[in-house]
Amino acid sequence: MHPNLIIDTEVLLSDMSQFRTGVKRKHDHVTCFCQQNHPNKLFKTDSGAKVDPETPERQVICFDIKSRFECLIMCLKNGVDRTVQCESANQLRLFSQIESNRVLIARLGGLEALVALLKNTTDINLQRHVIGAIWNLCVNGDNNTRLVELDVIDPLVKALSSPEDKVQRVAAGALRCLSWNNEENRIKLASSGAIVPLFKLLESSNIEIQEQSMAAIWNLSLSSENSRVMSNKEYIEIIIKLMNTSNDELRRLAAGILRSLAYLYGT
């Protein structure tokens, strides 16, 4: 995978062990919500499970991956229970690390549900998981195009100014992905005001935020129009300063940005 298409892989190992098996405990918030609303359509009890009659909430629920995604997307649209929405977005973020899942989630309406939720929530934890899912999903080219059609850029740019580091990181990562190998998106990101907050994030003490922001800036700098905006003394000084860091990846990204800016004046 190209380094510009790095996805959001932050995950608890205990979570992934459940996702790999396709089995989820009945007491998790998403399963409970779906079971209450669509008990016959989405779920069946595993006949091989040993159920303690005194603790029926521990019984195992099995379902196919398509049904799981339908459940998660339905939960995103539940405007009552924020916990359900957050857990659903997080699971979609994890599942969308796989390309076939990205395609299926999009086909089932996941992109529309995620973008609508992002536009209408101020909950920082929810924003983090929704944007993380969007980042992973936009690795797919068709999803990338569709997400821009859904006007995802403005809320992502806004999220760059979040007070929460984890939201800043995933927002920068999603914009990095949207601007990879797409001149039209690069112009749209700049027009939406992405350049100023991305450079602001280079002052962060969080290395991951710096890396994602610099990678997005590098992608944007490949547009001659954007390069002219970035070629001011203040921005160039910030990039040169990061050339002196001890972090190899930051130095590589800084060199790439300076090379793009130099190319503008060499042509």
PDB file of C-alpha atoms in Angstrom:
ATOM      1  CA  MET A   1       0.000   0.000   0.000  1.00  0.00           C
ATOM      2  CA  HIS A   2       1.307   3.441  -0.903  1.00  0.00           C
ATOM      3  CA  PRO A   3       2.355   5.463   2.182  1.00  0.00           C
ATOM      4  CA  ASN A   4      -0.192   8.135   1.291  1.00  0.00           C
ATOM      5  CA  LEU A   5      -2.942   5.562   1.735  1.00  0.00           C
ATOM      6  CA  ILE A   6      -2.060   4.527   5.279  1.00  0.00           C
ATOM      7  CA  ILE A   7      -5.293   3.760   7.125  1.00  0.00           C
ATOM      8  CA  ASP A   8      -6.473   4.256  10.678  1.00  0.00           C
ATOM      9  CA  THR A   9      -5.486   1.013  12.402  1.00  0.00           C
ATOM     10  CA  GLU A  10      -5.708   2.060  16.049  1.00  0.00           C
ATOM     11  CA  VAL A  11      -7.468  -0.857  17.730  1.00  0.00           C
ATOM     12  CA  LEU A  12      -7.723  -2.738  20.974  1.00  0.00           C
ATOM     13  CA  LEU A  13      -6.558  -6.323  20.503  1.00  0.00           C
ATOM     14  CA  SER A  14      -9.505  -7.543  22.564  1.00  0.00           C
ATOM     15  CA  ASP A  15     -11.837  -5.931  20.033  1.00  0.00           C
ATOM     16  CA  MET A  16     -10.123  -7.448  17.003  1.00  0.00           C
ATOM     17  CA  SER A  17     -10.298 -10.963  18.441  1.00  0.00           C
ATOM     18  CA  GLN A  18     -14.096 -10.685  18.292  1.00  0.00           C
ATOM     19  CA  PHE A  19     -14.182  -9.160  14.823  1.00  0.00           C
ATOM     20  CA  ARG A  20     -11.968 -11.882  13.364  1.00  0.00           C
ATOM     21  CA  THR A  21     -14.309 -14.609  14.546  1.00  0.00           C
ATOM     22  CA  GLY A  22     -17.494 -12.815  13.437  1.00  0.00           C
ATOM     23  CA  VAL A  23     -18.999 -13.490  16.840  1.00  0.00           C
ATOM     24  CA  LYS A  24     -20.260 -10.846  19.220  1.00  0.00           C
ATOM     25  CA  ARG A  25     -21.651 -11.125  22.723  1.00  0.00           C
ATOM     26  CA  LYS A  26     -25.325 -10.356  23.148  1.00  0.00           C
ATOM     27  CA  HIS A  27     -24.672  -7.759  25.827  1.00  0.00           C
ATOM     28  CA  ASP A  28     -22.764  -5.324  23.596  1.00  0.00           C
ATOM     29  CA  HIS A  29     -24.693  -2.108  22.891  1.00  0.00           C
ATOM     30  CA  VAL A  30     -24.927  -2.552  19.119  1.00  0.00           C
ATOM     31  CA  THR A  31     -26.174  -6.128  19.300  1.00  0.00           C
ATOM     32  CA  CYS A  32     -28.727  -5.242  21.957  1.00  0.00           C
ATOM     33  CA  PHE A  33     -30.082  -2.339  19.930  1.00  0.00           C
ATOM     34  CA  CYS A  34     -30.369  -4.351  16.721  1.00  0.00           C
ATOM     35  CA  GLN A  35     -31.863  -7.333  18.453  1.00  0.00           C
ATOM     36  CA  GLN A  36     -34.572  -5.163  19.999  1.00  0.00           C
ATOM     37  CA  ASN A  37     -35.435  -3.511  16.684  1.00  0.00           C
ATOM     38  CA  HIS A  38     -34.905  -6.332  14.156  1.00  0.00           C
ATOM     39  CA  PRO A  39     -34.664  -9.580  16.121  1.00  0.00           C
ATOM     40  CA  ASN A  40     -35.744 -11.913  13.325  1.00  0.00           C
ATOM     41  CA  LYS A  41     -33.975 -10.287  10.414  1.00  0.00           C
ATOM     42  CA  LEU A  42     -30.468  -9.947  11.755  1.00  0.00           C
ATOM     43  CA  PHE A  43     -29.742 -12.527  14.406  1.00  0.00           C
ATOM     44  CA  LYS A  44     -29.918 -16.164  15.333  1.00  0.00           C
ATOM     45  CA  THR A  45     -28.758 -17.922  18.462  1.00  0.00           C
ATOM     46  CA  ASP A  46     -25.787 -20.219  18.033  1.00  0.00           C
ATOM     47  CA  SER A  47     -27.312 -23.643  18.715  1.00  0.00           C
ATOM     48  CA  GLY A  48     -23.933 -24.960  19.749  1.00  0.00           C
ATOM     49  CA  ALA A  49     -23.420 -22.403  22.483  1.00  0.00           C
ATOM     50  CA  LYS A  50     -23.676 -23.433  26.104  1.00  0.00           C
ATOM     51  CA  VAL A  51     -25.948 -20.891  27.738  1.00  0.00           C
ATOM     52  CA  ASP A  52     -26.155 -20.399  31.458  1.00  0.00           C
ATOM     53  CA  PRO A  53     -29.916 -20.016  32.133  1.00  0.00           C
ATOM     54  CA  GLU A  54     -29.140 -17.588  34.931  1.00  0.00           C
ATOM     55  CA  THR A  55     -27.138 -15.301  32.639  1.00  0.00           C
ATOM     56  CA  PRO A  56     -28.879 -15.419  29.243  1.00  0.00           C
ATOM     57  CA  GLU A  57     -27.307 -12.100  28.300  1.00  0.00           C
ATOM     58  CA  ARG A  58     -24.029 -13.974  27.832  1.00  0.00           C
ATOM     59  CA  GLN A  59     -25.325 -16.178  25.018  1.00  0.00           C
ATOM     60  CA  VAL A  60     -23.522 -15.935  21.707  1.00  0.00           C
ATOM     61  CA  ILE A  61     -25.100 -14.301  18.673  1.00  0.00           C
ATOM     62  CA  CYS A  62     -23.910 -15.246  15.173  1.00  0.00           C
ATOM     63  CA  PHE A  63     -24.556 -13.416  11.900  1.00  0.00           C
ATOM     64  CA  ASP A  64     -23.039 -12.985   8.457  1.00  0.00           C
ATOM     65  CA  ILE A  65     -20.902  -9.984   7.606  1.00  0.00           C
ATOM     66  CA  LYS A  66     -23.540  -8.299   5.408  1.00  0.00           C
ATOM     67  CA  SER A  67     -26.095  -8.463   8.214  1.00  0.00           C
ATOM     68  CA  ARG A  68     -23.542  -7.085  10.621  1.00  0.00           C
ATOM     69  CA  PHE A  69     -22.891  -4.098   8.400  1.00  0.00           C
ATOM     70  CA  GLU A  70     -26.618  -3.507   7.939  1.00  0.00           C
ATOM     71  CA  CYS A  71     -26.929  -3.508  11.706  1.00  0.00           C
ATOM     72  CA  LEU A  72     -24.046  -1.080  12.204  1.00  0.00           C
ATOM     73  CA  ILE A  73     -25.303   1.341   9.559  1.00  0.00           C
ATOM     74  CA  MET A  74     -28.786   1.220  11.049  1.00  0.00           C
ATOM     75  CA  CYS A  75     -27.293   2.048  14.432  1.00  0.00           C
ATOM     76  CA  LEU A  76     -25.507   5.093  13.012  1.00  0.00           C
ATOM     77  CA  LYS A  77     -28.905   6.469  12.103  1.00  0.00           C
ATOM     78  CA  ASN A  78     -30.181   5.990  15.659  1.00  0.00           C
ATOM     79  CA  GLY A  79     -30.260   9.522  16.992  1.00  0.00           C
ATOM     80  CA  VAL A  80     -31.225   8.527  20.526  1.00  0.00           C
ATOM     81  CA  ASP A  81     -28.384   6.398  21.870  1.00  0.00           C
ATOM     82  CA  ARG A  82     -24.975   8.033  21.439  1.00  0.00           C
ATOM     83  CA  THR A  83     -23.211   4.972  22.840  1.00  0.00           C
ATOM     84  CA  VAL A  84     -24.706   2.813  20.085  1.00  0.00           C
ATOM     85  CA  GLN A  85     -23.654   5.285  17.418  1.00  0.00           C
ATOM     86  CA  CYS A  86     -20.119   5.510  18.758  1.00  0.00           C
ATOM     87  CA  GLU A  87     -19.660   1.755  19.018  1.00  0.00           C
ATOM     88  CA  SER A  88     -21.100   1.251  15.520  1.00  0.00           C
ATOM     89  CA  ALA A  89     -18.767   3.826  13.984  1.00  0.00           C
ATOM     90  CA  ASN A  90     -15.818   2.251  15.756  1.00  0.00           C
ATOM     91  CA  GLN A  91     -16.666  -1.215  14.437  1.00  0.00           C
ATOM     92  CA  LEU A  92     -17.056   0.116  10.893  1.00  0.00           C
ATOM     93  CA  ARG A  93     -13.662   1.777  11.287  1.00  0.00           C
ATOM     94  CA  LEU A  94     -12.117  -1.565  12.204  1.00  0.00           C
ATOM     95  CA  PHE A  95     -13.908  -3.591   9.552  1.00  0.00           C
ATOM     96  CA  SER A  96     -13.021  -1.070   6.832  1.00  0.00           C
ATOM     97  CA  GLN A  97      -9.340  -1.904   7.091  1.00  0.00           C
ATOM     98  CA  ILE A  98     -10.179  -4.629   4.542  1.00  0.00           C
ATOM     99  CA  GLU A  99     -10.841  -3.654   0.911  1.00  0.00           C
ATOM    100  CA  SER A 100     -13.760  -6.015   0.319  1.00  0.00           C
ATOM    101  CA  ASN A 101     -15.446  -4.588   3.403  1.00  0.00           C
ATOM    102  CA  ARG A 102     -14.966  -1.045   2.115  1.00  0.00           C
ATOM    103  CA  VAL A 103     -16.880  -1.921  -1.013  1.00  0.00           C
ATOM    104  CA  LEU A 104     -19.697  -3.669   0.867  1.00  0.00           C
ATOM    105  CA  ILE A 105     -20.089  -0.946   3.487  1.00  0.00           C
ATOM    106  CA  ALA A 106     -20.396   1.662   0.742  1.00  0.00           C
ATOM    107  CA  ARG A 107     -22.917  -0.444  -1.188  1.00  0.00           C
ATOM    108  CA  LEU A 108     -25.091  -0.717   1.924  1.00  0.00           C
ATOM    109  CA  GLY A 109     -25.201   3.051   2.457  1.00  0.00           C
ATOM    110  CA  GLY A 110     -22.425   3.384   5.011  1.00  0.00           C
ATOM    111  CA  LEU A 111     -20.818   6.430   3.407  1.00  0.00           C
ATOM    112  CA  GLU A 112     -24.020   8.450   3.490  1.00  0.00           C
ATOM    113  CA  ALA A 113     -24.717   7.472   7.104  1.00  0.00           C
ATOM    114  CA  LEU A 114     -21.203   8.344   8.288  1.00  0.00           C
ATOM    115  CA  VAL A 115     -21.052  11.717   6.552  1.00  0.00           C
ATOM    116  CA  ALA A 116     -24.525  12.677   7.774  1.00  0.00           C
ATOM    117  CA  LEU A 117     -23.499  11.802  11.324  1.00  0.00           C
ATOM    118  CA  LEU A 118     -20.228  13.718  11.069  1.00  0.00           C
ATOM    119  CA  LYS A 119     -22.075  16.826   9.936  1.00  0.00           C
ATOM    120  CA  ASN A 120     -24.481  16.663  12.861  1.00  0.00           C
ATOM    121  CA  THR A 121     -22.419  15.718  15.898  1.00  0.00           C
ATOM    122  CA  THR A 122     -20.221  17.673  18.269  1.00  0.00           C
ATOM    123  CA  ASP A 123     -19.335  14.614  20.348  1.00  0.00           C
ATOM    124  CA  ILE A 124     -15.556  14.292  20.217  1.00  0.00           C
ATOM    125  CA  ASN A 125     -15.376  10.544  20.749  1.00  0.00           C
ATOM    126  CA  LEU A 126     -17.999   9.950  18.073  1.00  0.00           C
ATOM    127  CA  GLN A 127     -16.182  12.273  15.671  1.00  0.00           C
ATOM    128  CA  ARG A 128     -12.983  10.325  16.211  1.00  0.00           C
ATOM    129  CA  HIS A 129     -14.520   6.978  15.188  1.00  0.00           C
ATOM    130  CA  VAL A 130     -16.648   8.372  12.357  1.00  0.00           C
ATOM    131  CA  ILE A 131     -13.693  10.156  10.791  1.00  0.00           C
ATOM    132  CA  GLY A 132     -11.498   7.096  11.313  1.00  0.00           C
ATOM    133  CA  ALA A 133     -14.038   5.017   9.377  1.00  0.00           C
ATOM    134  CA  ILE A 134     -14.220   7.643   6.621  1.00  0.00           C
ATOM    135  CA  TRP A 135     -10.418   7.643   6.387  1.00  0.00           C
ATOM    136  CA  ASN A 136     -10.298   3.882   5.926  1.00  0.00           C
ATOM    137  CA  LEU A 137     -13.199   3.852   3.477  1.00  0.00           C
ATOM    138  CA  CYS A 138     -11.788   6.572   1.225  1.00  0.00           C
ATOM    139  CA  VAL A 139      -8.766   4.403   0.439  1.00  0.00           C
ATOM    140  CA  ASN A 140     -11.093   2.887  -2.154  1.00  0.00           C
ATOM    141  CA  GLY A 141     -11.166   5.139  -5.220  1.00  0.00           C
ATOM    142  CA  ASP A 142     -14.916   4.944  -5.802  1.00  0.00           C
ATOM    143  CA  ASN A 143     -15.562   5.676  -2.133  1.00  0.00           C
ATOM    144  CA  ASN A 144     -13.168   8.606  -2.322  1.00  0.00           C
ATOM    145  CA  THR A 145     -15.177  10.124  -5.151  1.00  0.00           C
ATOM    146  CA  ARG A 146     -18.505   9.481  -3.467  1.00  0.00           C
ATOM    147  CA  LEU A 147     -17.400  10.968  -0.150  1.00  0.00           C
ATOM    148  CA  VAL A 148     -16.414  14.211  -1.869  1.00  0.00           C
ATOM    149  CA  GLU A 149     -19.803  14.256  -3.614  1.00  0.00           C
ATOM    150  CA  LEU A 150     -21.375  13.997  -0.149  1.00  0.00           C
ATOM    151  CA  ASP A 151     -19.482  17.164   0.884  1.00  0.00           C
ATOM    152  CA  VAL A 152     -17.269  15.465   3.445  1.00  0.00           C
ATOM    153  CA  ILE A 153     -14.408  17.939   2.971  1.00  0.00           C
ATOM    154  CA  ASP A 154     -15.791  20.880   4.973  1.00  0.00           C
ATOM    155  CA  PRO A 155     -16.522  18.905   8.177  1.00  0.00           C
ATOM    156  CA  LEU A 156     -13.112  17.234   7.912  1.00  0.00           C
ATOM    157  CA  VAL A 157     -11.378  20.593   7.599  1.00  0.00           C
ATOM    158  CA  LYS A 158     -13.355  21.832  10.587  1.00  0.00           C
ATOM    159  CA  ALA A 159     -12.242  18.773  12.580  1.00  0.00           C
ATOM    160  CA  LEU A 160      -8.599  19.784  12.111  1.00  0.00           C
ATOM    161  CA  SER A 161      -9.258  22.480  14.726  1.00  0.00           C
ATOM    162  CA  SER A 162     -10.721  20.059  17.259  1.00  0.00           C
ATOM    163  CA  PRO A 163      -9.329  20.338  20.808  1.00  0.00           C
ATOM    164  CA  GLU A 164      -8.825  16.553  20.802  1.00  0.00           C
ATOM    165  CA  ASP A 165      -5.555  15.157  19.407  1.00  0.00           C
ATOM    166  CA  LYS A 166      -7.145  11.926  18.194  1.00  0.00           C
ATOM    167  CA  VAL A 167      -9.717  13.830  16.137  1.00  0.00           C
ATOM    168  CA  GLN A 168      -6.998  16.027  14.652  1.00  0.00           C
ATOM    169  CA  ARG A 169      -4.977  12.958  13.657  1.00  0.00           C
ATOM    170  CA  VAL A 170      -7.781  11.124  11.868  1.00  0.00           C
ATOM    171  CA  ALA A 171      -9.008  14.319  10.174  1.00  0.00           C
ATOM    172  CA  ALA A 172      -5.536  14.997   8.797  1.00  0.00           C
ATOM    173  CA  GLY A 173      -5.237  11.351   7.752  1.00  0.00           C
ATOM    174  CA  ALA A 174      -8.562  11.423   5.910  1.00  0.00           C
ATOM    175  CA  LEU A 175      -7.606  14.614   4.079  1.00  0.00           C
ATOM    176  CA  ARG A 176      -4.258  13.046   3.245  1.00  0.00           C
ATOM    177  CA  CYS A 177      -6.066  10.137   1.633  1.00  0.00           C
ATOM    178  CA  LEU A 178      -8.616  12.284  -0.198  1.00  0.00           C
ATOM    179  CA  SER A 179      -5.833  14.393  -1.718  1.00  0.00           C
ATOM    180  CA  TRP A 180      -3.716  11.469  -2.889  1.00  0.00           C
ATOM    181  CA  ASN A 181      -3.393  11.334  -6.694  1.00  0.00           C
ATOM    182  CA  ASN A 182      -6.435  13.574  -7.170  1.00  0.00           C
ATOM    183  CA  GLU A 183      -5.834  17.076  -8.488  1.00  0.00           C
ATOM    184  CA  GLU A 184      -9.486  18.080  -8.267  1.00  0.00           C
ATOM    185  CA  ASN A 185      -9.652  17.130  -4.594  1.00  0.00           C
ATOM    186  CA  ARG A 186      -6.450  19.019  -3.867  1.00  0.00           C
ATOM    187  CA  ILE A 187      -8.020  22.199  -5.193  1.00  0.00           C
ATOM    188  CA  LYS A 188     -11.238  21.558  -3.267  1.00  0.00           C
ATOM    189  CA  LEU A 189      -9.357  20.999  -0.002  1.00  0.00           C
ATOM    190  CA  ALA A 190      -7.432  24.229  -0.415  1.00  0.00           C
ATOM    191  CA  SER A 191     -10.608  26.130  -1.333  1.00  0.00           C
ATOM    192  CA  SER A 192     -12.225  24.788   1.834  1.00  0.00           C
ATOM    193  CA  GLY A 193      -9.435  26.294   3.935  1.00  0.00           C
ATOM    194  CA  ALA A 194      -7.414  23.156   4.712  1.00  0.00           C
ATOM    195  CA  ILE A 195      -3.952  24.670   4.258  1.00  0.00           C
ATOM    196  CA  VAL A 196      -3.919  26.999   7.278  1.00  0.00           C
ATOM    197  CA  PRO A 197      -5.067  24.453   9.923  1.00  0.00           C
ATOM    198  CA  LEU A 198      -2.803  21.742   8.459  1.00  0.00           C
ATOM    199  CA  PHE A 199       0.223  23.998   8.887  1.00  0.00           C
ATOM    200  CA  LYS A 200      -1.016  24.895  12.354  1.00  0.00           C
ATOM    201  CA  LEU A 201      -0.997  21.195  13.282  1.00  0.00           C
ATOM    202  CA  LEU A 202       2.698  21.004  12.431  1.00  0.00           C
ATOM    203  CA  GLU A 203       3.225  22.817  15.732  1.00  0.00           C
ATOM    204  CA  SER A 204       1.645  19.883  17.599  1.00  0.00           C
ATOM    205  CA  SER A 205       3.780  17.883  20.020  1.00  0.00           C
ATOM    206  CA  ASN A 206       2.121  14.723  18.701  1.00  0.00           C
ATOM    207  CA  ILE A 207       4.347  13.094  16.065  1.00  0.00           C
ATOM    208  CA  GLU A 208       1.467  11.207  14.426  1.00  0.00           C
ATOM    209  CA  ILE A 209      -0.474  14.439  13.933  1.00  0.00           C
ATOM    210  CA  GLN A 210       2.598  16.074  12.438  1.00  0.00           C
ATOM    211  CA  GLU A 211       3.147  13.143  10.060  1.00  0.00           C
ATOM    212  CA  GLN A 212      -0.440  13.012   8.810  1.00  0.00           C
ATOM    213  CA  SER A 213      -0.585  16.794   8.413  1.00  0.00           C
ATOM    214  CA  MET A 214       2.712  16.947   6.542  1.00  0.00           C
ATOM    215  CA  ALA A 215       1.675  14.127   4.227  1.00  0.00           C
ATOM    216  CA  ALA A 216      -1.553  15.986   3.444  1.00  0.00           C
ATOM    217  CA  ILE A 217       0.400  19.201   2.826  1.00  0.00           C
ATOM    218  CA  TRP A 218       2.761  17.348   0.498  1.00  0.00           C
ATOM    219  CA  ASN A 219      -0.189  16.020  -1.495  1.00  0.00           C
ATOM    220  CA  LEU A 220      -1.716  19.491  -1.683  1.00  0.00           C
ATOM    221  CA  SER A 221       1.608  21.013  -2.752  1.00  0.00           C
ATOM    222  CA  LEU A 222       1.583  18.866  -5.894  1.00  0.00           C
ATOM    223  CA  SER A 223      -0.996  21.309  -7.242  1.00  0.00           C
ATOM    224  CA  SER A 224       0.749  24.345  -8.722  1.00  0.00           C
ATOM    225  CA  GLU A 225      -2.085  26.554  -7.530  1.00  0.00           C
ATOM    226  CA  ASN A 226      -1.678  25.341  -3.950  1.00  0.00           C
ATOM    227  CA  SER A 227       2.114  25.584  -4.139  1.00  0.00           C
ATOM    228  CA  ARG A 228       1.853  29.287  -4.827  1.00  0.00           C
ATOM    229  CA  VAL A 229      -0.213  29.697  -1.656  1.00  0.00           C
ATOM    230  CA  MET A 230       2.294  27.668   0.374  1.00  0.00           C
ATOM    231  CA  SER A 231       5.357  29.433  -0.963  1.00  0.00           C
ATOM    232  CA  ASN A 232       5.403  32.181   1.605  1.00  0.00           C
ATOM    233  CA  LYS A 233       8.202  32.752   4.084  1.00  0.00           C
ATOM    234  CA  GLU A 234       6.243  31.630   7.147  1.00  0.00           C
ATOM    235  CA  TYR A 235       5.250  28.260   5.709  1.00  0.00           C
ATOM    236  CA  ILE A 236       8.677  27.551   4.254  1.00  0.00           C
ATOM    237  CA  GLU A 237      10.366  28.319   7.584  1.00  0.00           C
ATOM    238  CA  ILE A 238       8.071  25.813   9.320  1.00  0.00           C
ATOM    239  CA  ILE A 239       9.001  23.104   6.814  1.00  0.00           C
ATOM    240  CA  ILE A 240      12.725  23.839   7.007  1.00  0.00           C
ATOM    241  CA  LYS A 241      12.545  23.652  10.801  1.00  0.00           C
ATOM    242  CA  LEU A 242      11.066  20.162  10.533  1.00  0.00           C
ATOM    243  CA  MET A 243      13.920  19.140   8.236  1.00  0.00           C
ATOM    244  CA  ASN A 244      16.117  19.331  11.338  1.00  0.00           C
ATOM    245  CA  THR A 245      14.010  16.962  13.411  1.00  0.00           C
ATOM    246  CA  SER A 246      15.332  13.571  14.524  1.00  0.00           C
ATOM    247  CA  ASN A 247      12.269  11.831  13.059  1.00  0.00           C
ATOM    248  CA  ASP A 248      13.101  10.211   9.705  1.00  0.00           C
ATOM    249  CA  GLU A 249       9.531  10.250   8.408  1.00  0.00           C
ATOM    250  CA  LEU A 250       9.068  13.938   9.174  1.00  0.00           C
ATOM    251  CA  ARG A 251      12.329  14.732   7.384  1.00  0.00           C
ATOM    252  CA  ARG A 252      11.223  12.697   4.367  1.00  0.00           C
ATOM    253  CA  LEU A 253       7.888  14.485   4.193  1.00  0.00           C
ATOM    254  CA  ALA A 254       9.463  17.898   4.662  1.00  0.00           C
ATOM    255  CA  ALA A 255      11.917  17.182   1.839  1.00  0.00           C
ATOM    256  CA  GLY A 256       9.034  16.180  -0.403  1.00  0.00           C
ATOM    257  CA  ILE A 257       7.152  19.408   0.280  1.00  0.00           C
ATOM    258  CA  LEU A 258      10.231  21.540  -0.368  1.00  0.00           C
ATOM    259  CA  ARG A 259      10.882  19.628  -3.581  1.00  0.00           C
ATOM    260  CA  SER A 260       7.324  20.353  -4.767  1.00  0.00           C
ATOM    261  CA  LEU A 261       7.676  24.047  -3.954  1.00  0.00           C
ATOM    262  CA  ALA A 262      11.084  24.225  -5.645  1.00  0.00           C
ATOM    263  CA  TYR A 263       9.667  22.583  -8.776  1.00  0.00           C
ATOM    264  CA  LEU A 264       7.107  25.381  -9.055  1.00  0.00           C
ATOM    265  CA  TYR A 265       9.850  27.995  -9.300  1.00  0.00           C
ATOM    266  CA  GLY A 266      12.015  25.861 -11.534  1.00  0.00           C
ATOM    267  CA  THR A 267       9.414  25.668 -14.312  1.00  0.00           C
TER     268      THR A 267
END
